[in-house]
Short mmCIF file of C-alpha atoms and ligand atoms in Angstrom, two decimals:
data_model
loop_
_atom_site.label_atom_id
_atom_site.label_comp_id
_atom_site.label_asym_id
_atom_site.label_seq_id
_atom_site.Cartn_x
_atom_site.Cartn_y
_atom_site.Cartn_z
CA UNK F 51 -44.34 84.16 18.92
CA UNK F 52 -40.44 83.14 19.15
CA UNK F 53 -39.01 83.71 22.61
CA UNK F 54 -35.70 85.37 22.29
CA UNK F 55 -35.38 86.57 25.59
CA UNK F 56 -32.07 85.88 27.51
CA UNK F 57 -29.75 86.47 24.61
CA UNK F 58 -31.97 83.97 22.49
CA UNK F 59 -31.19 81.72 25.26
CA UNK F 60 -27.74 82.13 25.19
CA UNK F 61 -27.29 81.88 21.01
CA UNK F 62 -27.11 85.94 20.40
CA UNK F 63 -30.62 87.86 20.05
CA UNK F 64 -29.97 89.97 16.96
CA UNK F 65 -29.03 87.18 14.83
CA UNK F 66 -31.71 84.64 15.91
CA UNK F 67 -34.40 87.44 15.31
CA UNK F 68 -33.11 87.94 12.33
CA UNK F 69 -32.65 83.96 11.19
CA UNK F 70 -36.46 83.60 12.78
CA UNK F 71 -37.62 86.68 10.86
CA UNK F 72 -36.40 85.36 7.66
CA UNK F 73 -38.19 82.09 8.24
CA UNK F 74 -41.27 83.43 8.44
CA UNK F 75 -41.71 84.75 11.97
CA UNK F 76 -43.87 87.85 12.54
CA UNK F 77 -43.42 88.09 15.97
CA UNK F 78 -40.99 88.06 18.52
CA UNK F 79 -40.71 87.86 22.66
CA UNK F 80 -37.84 88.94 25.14
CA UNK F 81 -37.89 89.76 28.84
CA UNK F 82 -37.01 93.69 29.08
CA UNK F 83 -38.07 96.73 27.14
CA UNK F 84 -34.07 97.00 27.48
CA UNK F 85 -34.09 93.64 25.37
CA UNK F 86 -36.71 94.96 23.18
CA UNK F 87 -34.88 98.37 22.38
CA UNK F 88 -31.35 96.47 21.50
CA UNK F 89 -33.61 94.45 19.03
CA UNK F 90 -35.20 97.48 17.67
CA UNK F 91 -31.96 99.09 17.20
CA UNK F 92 -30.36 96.45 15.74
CA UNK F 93 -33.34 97.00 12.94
CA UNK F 94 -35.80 94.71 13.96
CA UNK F 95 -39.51 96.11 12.85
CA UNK F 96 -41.60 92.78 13.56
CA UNK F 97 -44.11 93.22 16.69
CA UNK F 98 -42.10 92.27 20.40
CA UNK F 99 -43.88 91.24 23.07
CA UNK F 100 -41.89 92.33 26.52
CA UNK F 101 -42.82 89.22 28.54
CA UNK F 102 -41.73 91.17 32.05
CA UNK F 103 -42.70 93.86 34.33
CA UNK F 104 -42.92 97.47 33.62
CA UNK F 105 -41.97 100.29 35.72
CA UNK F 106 -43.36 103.65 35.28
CA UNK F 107 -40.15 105.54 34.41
CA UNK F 108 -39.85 102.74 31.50
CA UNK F 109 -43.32 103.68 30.02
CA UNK F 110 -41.85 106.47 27.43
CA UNK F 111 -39.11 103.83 26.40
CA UNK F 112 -42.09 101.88 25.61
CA UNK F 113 -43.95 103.34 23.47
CA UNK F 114 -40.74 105.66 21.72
CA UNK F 115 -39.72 101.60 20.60
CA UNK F 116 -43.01 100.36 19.59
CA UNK F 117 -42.59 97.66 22.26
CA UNK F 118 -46.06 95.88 22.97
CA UNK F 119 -46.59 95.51 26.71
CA UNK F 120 -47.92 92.36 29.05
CA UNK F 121 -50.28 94.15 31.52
CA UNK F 122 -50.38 91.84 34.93
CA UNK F 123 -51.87 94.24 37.53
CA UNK F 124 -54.54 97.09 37.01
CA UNK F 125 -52.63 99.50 38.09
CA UNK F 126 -50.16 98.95 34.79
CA UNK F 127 -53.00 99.32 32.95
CA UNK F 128 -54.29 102.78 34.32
CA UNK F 129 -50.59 104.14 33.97
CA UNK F 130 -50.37 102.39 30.28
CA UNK F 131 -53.84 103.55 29.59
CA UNK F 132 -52.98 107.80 30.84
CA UNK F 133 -49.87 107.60 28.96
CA UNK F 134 -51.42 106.17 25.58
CA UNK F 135 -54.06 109.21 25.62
CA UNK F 136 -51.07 111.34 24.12
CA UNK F 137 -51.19 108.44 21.23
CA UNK F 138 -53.44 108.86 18.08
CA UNK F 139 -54.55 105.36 17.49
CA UNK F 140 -55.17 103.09 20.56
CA UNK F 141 -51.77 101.09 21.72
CA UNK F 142 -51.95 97.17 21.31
CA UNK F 143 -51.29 95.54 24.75
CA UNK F 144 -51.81 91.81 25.70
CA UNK F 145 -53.50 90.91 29.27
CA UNK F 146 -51.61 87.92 31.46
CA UNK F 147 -53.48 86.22 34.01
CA UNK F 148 -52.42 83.77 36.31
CA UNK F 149 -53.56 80.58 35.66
CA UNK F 150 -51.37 78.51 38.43
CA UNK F 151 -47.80 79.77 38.05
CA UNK F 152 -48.37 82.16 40.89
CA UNK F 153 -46.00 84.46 39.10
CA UNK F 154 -47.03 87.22 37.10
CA UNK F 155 -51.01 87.62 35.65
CA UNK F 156 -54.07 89.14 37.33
CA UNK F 157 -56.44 87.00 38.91
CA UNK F 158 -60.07 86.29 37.10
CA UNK F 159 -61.55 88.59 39.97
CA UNK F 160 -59.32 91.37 38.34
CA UNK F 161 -60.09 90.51 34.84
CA UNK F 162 -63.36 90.62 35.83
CA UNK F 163 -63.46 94.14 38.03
CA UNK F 164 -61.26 95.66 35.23
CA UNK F 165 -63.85 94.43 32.32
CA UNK F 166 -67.64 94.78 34.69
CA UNK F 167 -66.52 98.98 35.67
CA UNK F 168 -65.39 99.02 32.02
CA UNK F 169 -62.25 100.60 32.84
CA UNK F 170 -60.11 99.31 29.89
CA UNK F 171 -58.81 102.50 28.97
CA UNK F 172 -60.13 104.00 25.76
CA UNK F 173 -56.20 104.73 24.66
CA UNK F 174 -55.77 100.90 24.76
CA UNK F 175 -56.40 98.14 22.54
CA UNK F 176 -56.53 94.62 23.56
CA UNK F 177 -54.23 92.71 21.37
CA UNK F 178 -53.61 90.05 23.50
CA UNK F 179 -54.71 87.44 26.45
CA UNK F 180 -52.38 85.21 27.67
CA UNK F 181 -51.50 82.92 30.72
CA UNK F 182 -48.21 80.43 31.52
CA UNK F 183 -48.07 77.08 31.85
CA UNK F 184 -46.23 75.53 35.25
CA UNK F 185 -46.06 71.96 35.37
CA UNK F 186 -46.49 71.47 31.33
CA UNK F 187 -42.75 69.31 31.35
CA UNK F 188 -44.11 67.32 34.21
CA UNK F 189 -45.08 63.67 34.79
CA UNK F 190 -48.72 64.31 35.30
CA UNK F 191 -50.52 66.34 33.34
CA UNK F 192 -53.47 67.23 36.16
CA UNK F 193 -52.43 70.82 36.73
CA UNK F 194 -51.70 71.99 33.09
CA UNK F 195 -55.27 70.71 32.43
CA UNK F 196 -56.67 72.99 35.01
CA UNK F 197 -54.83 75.72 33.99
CA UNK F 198 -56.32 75.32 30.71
CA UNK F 199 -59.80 75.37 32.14
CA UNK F 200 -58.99 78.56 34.40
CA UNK F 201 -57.83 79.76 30.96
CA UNK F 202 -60.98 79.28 29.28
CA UNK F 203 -62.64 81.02 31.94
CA UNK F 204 -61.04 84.09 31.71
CA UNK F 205 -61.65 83.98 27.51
CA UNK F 206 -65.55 83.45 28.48
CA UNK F 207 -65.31 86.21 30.33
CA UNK F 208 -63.21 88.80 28.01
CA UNK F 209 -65.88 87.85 25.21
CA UNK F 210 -69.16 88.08 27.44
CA UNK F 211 -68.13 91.94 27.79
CA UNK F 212 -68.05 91.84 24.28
CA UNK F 213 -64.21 92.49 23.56
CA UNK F 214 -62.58 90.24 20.50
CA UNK F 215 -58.90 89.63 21.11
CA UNK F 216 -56.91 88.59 18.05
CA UNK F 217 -54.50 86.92 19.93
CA UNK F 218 -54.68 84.28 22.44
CA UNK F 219 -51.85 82.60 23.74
CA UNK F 220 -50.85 79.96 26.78
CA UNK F 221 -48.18 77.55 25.38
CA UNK F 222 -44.51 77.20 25.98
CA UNK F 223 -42.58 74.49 24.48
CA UNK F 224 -43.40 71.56 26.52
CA UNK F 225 -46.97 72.38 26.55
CA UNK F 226 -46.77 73.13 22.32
CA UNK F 227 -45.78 69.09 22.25
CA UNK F 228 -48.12 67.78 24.87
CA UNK F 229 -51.40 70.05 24.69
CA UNK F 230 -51.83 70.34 21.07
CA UNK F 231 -56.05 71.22 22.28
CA UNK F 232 -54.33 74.56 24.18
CA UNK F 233 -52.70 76.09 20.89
CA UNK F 234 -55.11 78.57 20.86
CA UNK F 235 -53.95 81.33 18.17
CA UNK F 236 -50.48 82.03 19.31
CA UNK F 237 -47.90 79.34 20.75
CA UNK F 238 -44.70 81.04 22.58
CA UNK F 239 -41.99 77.88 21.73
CA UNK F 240 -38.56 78.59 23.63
CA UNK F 241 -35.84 76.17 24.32
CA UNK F 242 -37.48 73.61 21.42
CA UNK F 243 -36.23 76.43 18.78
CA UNK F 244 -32.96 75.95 20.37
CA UNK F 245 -33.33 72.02 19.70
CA UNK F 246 -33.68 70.83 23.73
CA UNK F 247 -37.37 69.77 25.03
CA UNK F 248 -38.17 69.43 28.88
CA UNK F 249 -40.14 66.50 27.92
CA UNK F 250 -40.53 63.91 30.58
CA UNK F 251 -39.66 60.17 29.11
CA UNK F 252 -42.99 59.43 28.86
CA UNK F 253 -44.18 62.05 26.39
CA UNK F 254 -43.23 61.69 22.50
CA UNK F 255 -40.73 64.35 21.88
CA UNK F 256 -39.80 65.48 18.79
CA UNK F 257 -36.66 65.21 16.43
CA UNK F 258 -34.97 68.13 17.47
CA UNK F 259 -31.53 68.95 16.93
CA UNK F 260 -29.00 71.30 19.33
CA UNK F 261 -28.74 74.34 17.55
CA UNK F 262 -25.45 75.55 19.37
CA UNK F 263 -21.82 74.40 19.96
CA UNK F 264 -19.44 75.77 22.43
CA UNK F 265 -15.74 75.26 21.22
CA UNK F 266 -11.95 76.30 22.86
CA UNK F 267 -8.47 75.22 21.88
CA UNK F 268 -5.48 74.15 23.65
CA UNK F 269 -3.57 77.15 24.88
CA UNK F 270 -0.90 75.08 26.69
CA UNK F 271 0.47 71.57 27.80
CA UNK F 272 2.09 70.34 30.41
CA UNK F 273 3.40 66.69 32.08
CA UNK F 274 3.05 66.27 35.67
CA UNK F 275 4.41 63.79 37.93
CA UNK F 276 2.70 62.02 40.87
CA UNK F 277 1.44 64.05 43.46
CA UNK F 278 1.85 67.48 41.65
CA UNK F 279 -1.69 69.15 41.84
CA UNK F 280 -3.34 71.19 39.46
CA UNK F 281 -5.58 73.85 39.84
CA UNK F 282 -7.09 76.09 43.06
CA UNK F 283 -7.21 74.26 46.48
CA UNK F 284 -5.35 71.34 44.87
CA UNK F 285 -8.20 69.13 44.93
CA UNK F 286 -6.51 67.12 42.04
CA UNK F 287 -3.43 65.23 42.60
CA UNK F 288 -1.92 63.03 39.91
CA UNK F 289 -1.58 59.68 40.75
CA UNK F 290 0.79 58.84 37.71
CA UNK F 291 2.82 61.05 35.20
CA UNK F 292 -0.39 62.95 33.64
CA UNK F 293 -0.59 65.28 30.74
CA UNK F 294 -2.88 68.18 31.25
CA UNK F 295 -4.12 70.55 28.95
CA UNK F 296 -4.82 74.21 29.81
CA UNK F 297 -7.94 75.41 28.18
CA UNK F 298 -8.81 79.61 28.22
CA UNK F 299 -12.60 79.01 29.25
CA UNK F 300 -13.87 79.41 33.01
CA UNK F 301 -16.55 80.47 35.07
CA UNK F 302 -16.79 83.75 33.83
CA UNK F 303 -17.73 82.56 30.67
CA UNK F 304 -20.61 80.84 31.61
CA UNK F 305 -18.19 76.89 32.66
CA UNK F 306 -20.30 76.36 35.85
CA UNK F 307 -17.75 76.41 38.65
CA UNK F 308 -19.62 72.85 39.89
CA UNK F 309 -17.35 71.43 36.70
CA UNK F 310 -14.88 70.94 39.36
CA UNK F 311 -13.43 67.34 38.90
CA UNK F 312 -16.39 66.44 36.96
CA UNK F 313 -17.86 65.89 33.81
CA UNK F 314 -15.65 66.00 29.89
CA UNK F 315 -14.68 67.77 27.31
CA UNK F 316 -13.97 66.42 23.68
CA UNK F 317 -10.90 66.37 21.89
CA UNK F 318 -9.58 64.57 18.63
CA UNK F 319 -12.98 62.69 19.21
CA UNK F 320 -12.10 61.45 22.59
CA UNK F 321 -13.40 62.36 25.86
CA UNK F 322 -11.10 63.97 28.73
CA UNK F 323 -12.08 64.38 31.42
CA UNK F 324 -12.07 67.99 33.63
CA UNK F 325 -9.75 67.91 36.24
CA UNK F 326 -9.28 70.55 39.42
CA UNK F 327 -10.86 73.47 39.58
CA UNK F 328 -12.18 75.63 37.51
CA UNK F 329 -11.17 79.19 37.68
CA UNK F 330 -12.61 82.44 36.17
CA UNK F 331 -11.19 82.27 32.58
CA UNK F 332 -9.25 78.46 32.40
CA UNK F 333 -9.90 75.10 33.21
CA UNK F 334 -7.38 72.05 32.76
CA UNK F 335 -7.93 68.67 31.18
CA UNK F 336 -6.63 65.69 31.65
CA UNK F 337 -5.04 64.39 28.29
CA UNK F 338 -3.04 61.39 29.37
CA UNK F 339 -5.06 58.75 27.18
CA UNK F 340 -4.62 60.88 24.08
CA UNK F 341 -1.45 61.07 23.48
CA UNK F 342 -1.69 63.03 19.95
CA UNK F 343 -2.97 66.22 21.49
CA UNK F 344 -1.45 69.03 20.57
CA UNK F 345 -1.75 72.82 21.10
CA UNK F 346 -4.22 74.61 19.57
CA UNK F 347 -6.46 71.67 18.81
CA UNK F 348 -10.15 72.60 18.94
CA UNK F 349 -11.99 71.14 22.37
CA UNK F 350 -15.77 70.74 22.42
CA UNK F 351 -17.87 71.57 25.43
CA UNK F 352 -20.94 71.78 23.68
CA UNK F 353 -21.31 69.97 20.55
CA UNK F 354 -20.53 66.58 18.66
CA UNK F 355 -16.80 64.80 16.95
CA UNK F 356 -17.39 62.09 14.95
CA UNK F 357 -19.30 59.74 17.11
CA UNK F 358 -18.64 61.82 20.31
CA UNK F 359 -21.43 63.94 21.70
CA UNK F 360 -21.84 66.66 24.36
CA UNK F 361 -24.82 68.21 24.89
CA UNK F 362 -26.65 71.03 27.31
CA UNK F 363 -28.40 68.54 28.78
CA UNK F 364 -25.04 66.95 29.77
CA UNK F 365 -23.97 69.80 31.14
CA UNK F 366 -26.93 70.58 33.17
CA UNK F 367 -27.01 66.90 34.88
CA UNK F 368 -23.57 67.17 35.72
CA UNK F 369 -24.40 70.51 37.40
CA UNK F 370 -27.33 69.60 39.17
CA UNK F 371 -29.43 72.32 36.85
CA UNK F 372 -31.41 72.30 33.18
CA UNK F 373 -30.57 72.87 29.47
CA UNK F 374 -32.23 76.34 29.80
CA UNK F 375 -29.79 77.90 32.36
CA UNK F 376 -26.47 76.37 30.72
CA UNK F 377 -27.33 77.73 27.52
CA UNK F 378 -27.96 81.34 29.17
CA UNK F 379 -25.18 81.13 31.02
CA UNK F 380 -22.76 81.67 27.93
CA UNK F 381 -21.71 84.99 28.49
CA UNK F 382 -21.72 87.83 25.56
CA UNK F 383 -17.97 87.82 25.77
CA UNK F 384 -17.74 84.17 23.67
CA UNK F 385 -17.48 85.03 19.73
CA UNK F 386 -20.41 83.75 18.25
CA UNK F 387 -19.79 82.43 14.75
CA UNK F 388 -23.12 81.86 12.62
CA UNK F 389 -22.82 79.26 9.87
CA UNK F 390 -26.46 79.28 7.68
CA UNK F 391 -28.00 76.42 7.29
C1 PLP O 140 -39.66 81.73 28.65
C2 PLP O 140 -41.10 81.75 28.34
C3 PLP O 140 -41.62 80.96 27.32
C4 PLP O 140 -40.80 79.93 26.57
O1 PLP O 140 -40.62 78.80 27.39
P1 PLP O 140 -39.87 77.47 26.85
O2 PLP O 140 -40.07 76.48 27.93
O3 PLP O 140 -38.45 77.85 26.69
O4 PLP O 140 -40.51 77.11 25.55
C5 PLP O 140 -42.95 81.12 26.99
N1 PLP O 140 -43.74 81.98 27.67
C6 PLP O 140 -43.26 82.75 28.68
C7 PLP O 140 -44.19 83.69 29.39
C8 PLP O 140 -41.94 82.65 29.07
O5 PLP O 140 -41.49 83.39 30.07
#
């Protein structure tokens, strides 16, 4: 089950389904039945799993798109179940229980009310049980290990009341690598399809490659002398004559505004260095120590020149966050260009 939820992580849903699709994948997860209805318009006809909560006004939506539901509190399930009855065959729905996130998932005492008064509705089929993994990119593997066991429990239990479920699914990326007994039927990889792991240094992490770059180009160029600033608030001030590039990329395209004075860029396989603020739709460079710049040359925040790499994980240390939110944070508005491999 590929996760394609948040934009397929920043990379552009409709295209990833369809690249994942063509490889061989059968079934697909996002967030929102929103998410699941731009997929489904887009032409998408493989099974997607909506991974989030469900209001009632949303149920019609639902069903209209084929969208296969996570049920995490009974009272989903009655209002799933009422509004399936209009159905001819029973609608395939997956069960979440929480396992340790303390997130989303019914306890085992609901599992076990909903499955001892038998009030699975009739208009339902049980497609799927699933739970999600909390600590499975950390150090110590203690509390992924009981998860699994409070996992088991609830499959003992689904089966003693005599229901079969196809499916059976627990595993996000880190816990795909590290907990190859929890694989179960289903695994639900993320960020690895994207080519970052969580993995702490102590686990063997595969040989995966960043699927994404994130390129601009030199709009303008300018020499300043000492003591000129650049940028919001001035908190740069040249302290010799300094060529600085203007670059049209900012916040508002998903450049964390914690860039500030920090962290580089690549261009003409050199790193520069960011320098003042950055502002809703620019940023400035400092290009003094490559003197060959010119405008319009292409400047990597996300990717590799010749020997010269920048990566999300880069990004994310320099902003005090992770991989997973500076690849979402790429906003729609950036062109995505898709080369085939
Ligand atoms: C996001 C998500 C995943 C994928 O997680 P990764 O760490 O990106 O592999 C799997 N399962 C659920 C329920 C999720 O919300």
């Amino acid at each position: 089950m590929a996760v394609v939820k948040a934009n397929a992580y920043g990379h552009g849903a409709v295209e990833i389904a369809q690249t994942l699709i063509r490889h061989g994948v059968v079934r697909l997860a996002v967030f929102s039945i929103e998410e699941g209805i731009a997929l489904r318009q887009a032409g998408i006809t493989v099974s997607i799993v909506i991974l989030g909560p469900i209001f009632r006004e949303q149920l019609e939506d639902l069903f209209a798109h084929r969208l296969t539901p996570v049920v995490s509190d009974p009272s989903t399930l009655t209002a799933l179940g009422q509004c399936a009855a209009k159905g001819s065959s029973p609608y395939p729905i997956h069960l979440k229980i929480d396992t340790g996130m303390g997130r989303l998932g019914l306890t085992q005492k609901e599992l076990e009310t909903i499955l001892a008064k038998h009030t699975f509705p009739s208009s339902l089929r049980l497609e799927g049980l699933m739970s999600h993994l909390a600590d499975s990119d950390g150090l110590d593997p203690d509390s992924t290990n009981q998860q699994i066991t409070r996992f088991e429990r609830a499959i003992t239990a689904i089966s003693e009341e005599g229901f079969s479920v196809p499916m059976i699914h627990l595993s996000n990326s880190a816990g795909i690598v590290r907990f190859p007994s929890a694989h179960y039927s289903l695994v639900r990889p993320g960020i690895m399809l994207y080519g970052y792991h969580t993995l702490p240094h102590t686990a063997q992490a595969p040989d995966l490659r960043p699927v994404l770059s994130l390129t601009t180009r030199i709009a303008q160029l300018r020499l300043i002398q000492p003591g000129d600033t650049v940028s919001y608030n001035r908190t740069f001030m040249a302290k010799r004559p300094t060529r600085i590039a203007v670059l049209p990329i900012g916040y508002s395209y998903g450049l964390n505004r914690q860039l500030s004075n920090r962290g580089h860029v690549l261009v003409q396989e050199r790193r520069a260095p960011i320098v003042g603020r950055v502002c809703m739709d620019m940023v400035m460079i400092d290009v003094t120590m490559i003197p060959s710049v010119t405008v319009g040359d292409e400047v990597v925040l996300i990717g590799q020149q010749a020997n010269e790499r920048i990566t999300a994980d880069n990004l994310a240390e320099w902003t005090g966050t992770i991989s997973y939110e500076v690849l979402c944070a790429i906003s729609p508005q950036i062109p995505r260009l898709y080369r085939s491999a």
